[in-house]
Coordinates of C-alpha atoms and ligand atoms in Angstrom, one line a residue:
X202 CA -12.7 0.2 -15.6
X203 CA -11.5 -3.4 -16.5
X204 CA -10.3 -6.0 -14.1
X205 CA -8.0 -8.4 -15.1
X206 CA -6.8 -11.4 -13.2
X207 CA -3.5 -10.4 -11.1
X208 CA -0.4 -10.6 -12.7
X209 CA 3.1 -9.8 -12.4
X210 CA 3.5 -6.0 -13.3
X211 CA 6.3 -5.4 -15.9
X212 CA 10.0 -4.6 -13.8
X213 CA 9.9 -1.2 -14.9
X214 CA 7.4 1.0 -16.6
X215 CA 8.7 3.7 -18.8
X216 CA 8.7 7.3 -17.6
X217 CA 6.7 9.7 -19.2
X218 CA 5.4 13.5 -19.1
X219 CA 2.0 12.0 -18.5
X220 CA 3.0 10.3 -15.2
X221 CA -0.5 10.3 -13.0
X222 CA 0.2 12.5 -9.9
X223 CA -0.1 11.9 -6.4
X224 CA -3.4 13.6 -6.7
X225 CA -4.5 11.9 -9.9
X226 CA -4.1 8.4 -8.1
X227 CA -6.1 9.3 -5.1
X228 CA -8.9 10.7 -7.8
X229 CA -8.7 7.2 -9.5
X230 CA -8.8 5.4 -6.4
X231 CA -11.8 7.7 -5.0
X232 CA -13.5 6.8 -8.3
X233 CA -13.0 3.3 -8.0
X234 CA -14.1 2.9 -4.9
X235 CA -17.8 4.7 -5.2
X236 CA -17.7 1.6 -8.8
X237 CA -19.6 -0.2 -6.2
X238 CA -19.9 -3.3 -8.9
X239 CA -16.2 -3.2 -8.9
X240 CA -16.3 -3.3 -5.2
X241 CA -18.4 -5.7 -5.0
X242 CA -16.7 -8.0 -7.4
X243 CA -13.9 -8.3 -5.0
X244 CA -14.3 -12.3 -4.0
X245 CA -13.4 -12.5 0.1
X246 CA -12.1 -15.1 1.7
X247 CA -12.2 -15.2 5.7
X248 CA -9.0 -17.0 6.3
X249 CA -6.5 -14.0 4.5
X250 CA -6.6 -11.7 1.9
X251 CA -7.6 -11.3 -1.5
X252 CA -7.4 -9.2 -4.7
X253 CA -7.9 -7.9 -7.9
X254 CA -5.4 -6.1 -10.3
X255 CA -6.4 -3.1 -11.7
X256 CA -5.9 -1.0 -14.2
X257 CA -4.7 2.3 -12.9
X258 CA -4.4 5.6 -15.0
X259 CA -1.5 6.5 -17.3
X260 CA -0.1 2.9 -16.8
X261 CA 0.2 3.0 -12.8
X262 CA -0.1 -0.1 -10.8
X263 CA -3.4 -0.5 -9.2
X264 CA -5.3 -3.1 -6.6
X265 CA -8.4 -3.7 -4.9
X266 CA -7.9 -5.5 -1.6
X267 CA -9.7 -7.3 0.8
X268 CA -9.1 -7.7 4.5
X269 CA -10.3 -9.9 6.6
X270 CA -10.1 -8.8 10.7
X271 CA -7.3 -8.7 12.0
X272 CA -4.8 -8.3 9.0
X273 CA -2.3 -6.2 8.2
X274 CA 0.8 -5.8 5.7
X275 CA 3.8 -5.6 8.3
X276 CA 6.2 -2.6 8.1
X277 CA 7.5 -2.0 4.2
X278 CA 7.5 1.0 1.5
X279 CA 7.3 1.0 -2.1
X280 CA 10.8 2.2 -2.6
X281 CA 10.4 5.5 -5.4
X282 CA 6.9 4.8 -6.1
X283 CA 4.4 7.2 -4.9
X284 CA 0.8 6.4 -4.3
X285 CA -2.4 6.6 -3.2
X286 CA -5.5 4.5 -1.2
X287 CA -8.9 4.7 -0.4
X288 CA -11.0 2.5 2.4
X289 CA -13.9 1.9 0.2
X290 CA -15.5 -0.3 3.1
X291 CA -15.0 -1.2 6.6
X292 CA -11.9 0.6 8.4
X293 CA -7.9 0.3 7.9
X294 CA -5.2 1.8 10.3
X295 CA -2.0 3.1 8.8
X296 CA 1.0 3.5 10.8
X297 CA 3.2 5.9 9.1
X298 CA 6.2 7.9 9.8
X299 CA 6.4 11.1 9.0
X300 CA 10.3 11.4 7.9
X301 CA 11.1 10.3 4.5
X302 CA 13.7 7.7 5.1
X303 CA 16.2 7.3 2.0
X304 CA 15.2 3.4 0.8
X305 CA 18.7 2.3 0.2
X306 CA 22.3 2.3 2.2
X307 CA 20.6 0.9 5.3
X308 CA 19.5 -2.6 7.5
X309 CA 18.9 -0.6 10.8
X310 CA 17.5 2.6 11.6
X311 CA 17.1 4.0 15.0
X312 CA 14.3 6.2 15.0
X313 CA 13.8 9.4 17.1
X314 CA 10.6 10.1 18.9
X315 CA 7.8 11.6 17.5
X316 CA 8.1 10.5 14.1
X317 CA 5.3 7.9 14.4
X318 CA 1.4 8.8 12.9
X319 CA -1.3 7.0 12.5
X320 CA -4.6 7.3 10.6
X321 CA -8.0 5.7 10.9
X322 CA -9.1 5.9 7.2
X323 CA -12.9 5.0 7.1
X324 CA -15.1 3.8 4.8
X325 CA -14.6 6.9 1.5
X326 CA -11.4 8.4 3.1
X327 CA -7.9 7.6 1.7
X328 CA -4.3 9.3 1.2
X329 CA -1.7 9.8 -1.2
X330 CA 1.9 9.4 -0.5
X331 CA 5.0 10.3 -1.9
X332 CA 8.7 8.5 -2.7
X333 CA 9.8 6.1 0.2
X334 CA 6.8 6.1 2.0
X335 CA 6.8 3.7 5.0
X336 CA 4.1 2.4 6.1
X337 CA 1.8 -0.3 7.7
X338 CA -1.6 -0.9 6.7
X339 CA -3.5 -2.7 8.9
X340 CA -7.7 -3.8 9.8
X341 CA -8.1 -4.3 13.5
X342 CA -11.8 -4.7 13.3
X343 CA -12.4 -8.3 15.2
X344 CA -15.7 -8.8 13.0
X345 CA -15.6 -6.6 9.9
X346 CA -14.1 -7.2 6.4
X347 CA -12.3 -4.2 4.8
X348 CA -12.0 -3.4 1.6
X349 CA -9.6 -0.9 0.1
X350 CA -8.2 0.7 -3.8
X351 CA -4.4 1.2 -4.0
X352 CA -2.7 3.1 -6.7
X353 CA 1.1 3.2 -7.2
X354 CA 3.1 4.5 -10.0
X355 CA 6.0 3.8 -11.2
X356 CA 4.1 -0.1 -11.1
X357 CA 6.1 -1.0 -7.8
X358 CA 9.4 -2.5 -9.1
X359 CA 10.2 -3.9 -5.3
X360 CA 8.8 -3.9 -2.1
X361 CA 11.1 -3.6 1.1
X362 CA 9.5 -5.2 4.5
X363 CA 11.0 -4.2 8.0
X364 CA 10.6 -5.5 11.5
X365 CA 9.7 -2.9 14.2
X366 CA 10.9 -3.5 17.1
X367 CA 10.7 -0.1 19.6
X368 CA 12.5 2.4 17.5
X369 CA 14.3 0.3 15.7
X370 CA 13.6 -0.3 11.7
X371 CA 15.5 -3.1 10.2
X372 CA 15.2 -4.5 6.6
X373 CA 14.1 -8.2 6.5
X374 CA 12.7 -8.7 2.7
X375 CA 13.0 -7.1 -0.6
X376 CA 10.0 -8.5 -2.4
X377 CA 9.0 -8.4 -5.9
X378 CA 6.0 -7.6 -7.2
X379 CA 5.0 -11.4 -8.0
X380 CA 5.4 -12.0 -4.2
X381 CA 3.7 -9.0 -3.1
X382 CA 0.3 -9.8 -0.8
Ligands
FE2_591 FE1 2.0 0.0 1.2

């Protein structure tokens, strides 16, 4: 597997019969995460995150990422990408819901009950997700770096961020993949 310094993906990635499956990104990102030189090639820096871009299967858009305690990404999805990641050490949280909520045509959502889940994903386990997946990542150790593989394909063109506040989703960003952290 090579690493590459991070760089801005291209806007938009041609479509293909060979585009990698939810279930081949979560194999890649398994496989990258037991590359325990890759892992460990990941520089971490105390005071916020860091990463490396790498490169995913059948031109996807891939990431290793560290976390120091107490980070997180904030509410956002990756719009009609789908995608996978794998913990490969420490622990993350993700909040999720379980409705897939169209991506466009909205700056507030009320949500209904019982549409929030949340995963522990330790150290080896991981998810793949599909179109419109929304989603915060977080690491609420107070003490413990965590260190995780993402996979997303098509490479994410934009990245929408929400607030959260009760029920209520509203759209605060649209970030490019340049400004993604
Ligand atoms: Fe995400």
């Amino acid at each position: 597997m090579s690493v590459s310094p991070a760089a801005p993906a291209p806007a938009s990635a041609p479509r293909s019969a060979s585009a990698p499956t939810q279930a081949e990104l979560l194999g890649f990102v398994r496989r990258a995460v037991a590359d325990a030189d890759l892992i460990a090639s990941l520089p971490l820096d105390p005071e916020g995150r860091t990463w490396v871009r790498l490169e995913g299967p059948g031109g996807s858009e891939a990431w290793l990422i560290g976390w120091p305690p107490g980070t997180g990404t904030g509410w956002h999805d990756h719009a009609d990408s789908v995608g996978a990641f794998m913990t490969a050490s420490g622990e993350l949280k993700e909040n999720s819901l379980a409705v897939r909520l169209p991506t466009d045509g909205w700056t507030t959502l009320e949500l209904t009950g019982g549409v929030d889940r949340e995963r522990r994903l330790a150290t080896g386990e991981g998810r793949a997700f599909g179109r419109h997946h929304v989603h915060e990542v977080l690491n609420e150790s107070t003490d413990r770096h965590a260190i995780s593989v993402h996979a997303y394909y098509p490479p994410l063109p934009r990245i929408r961020r929400y607030s959260r506040t009760g029920q209520t989703l509203r759209l605060e960003q649209v970030e490019r993949p340049e400004d993604w952290q």
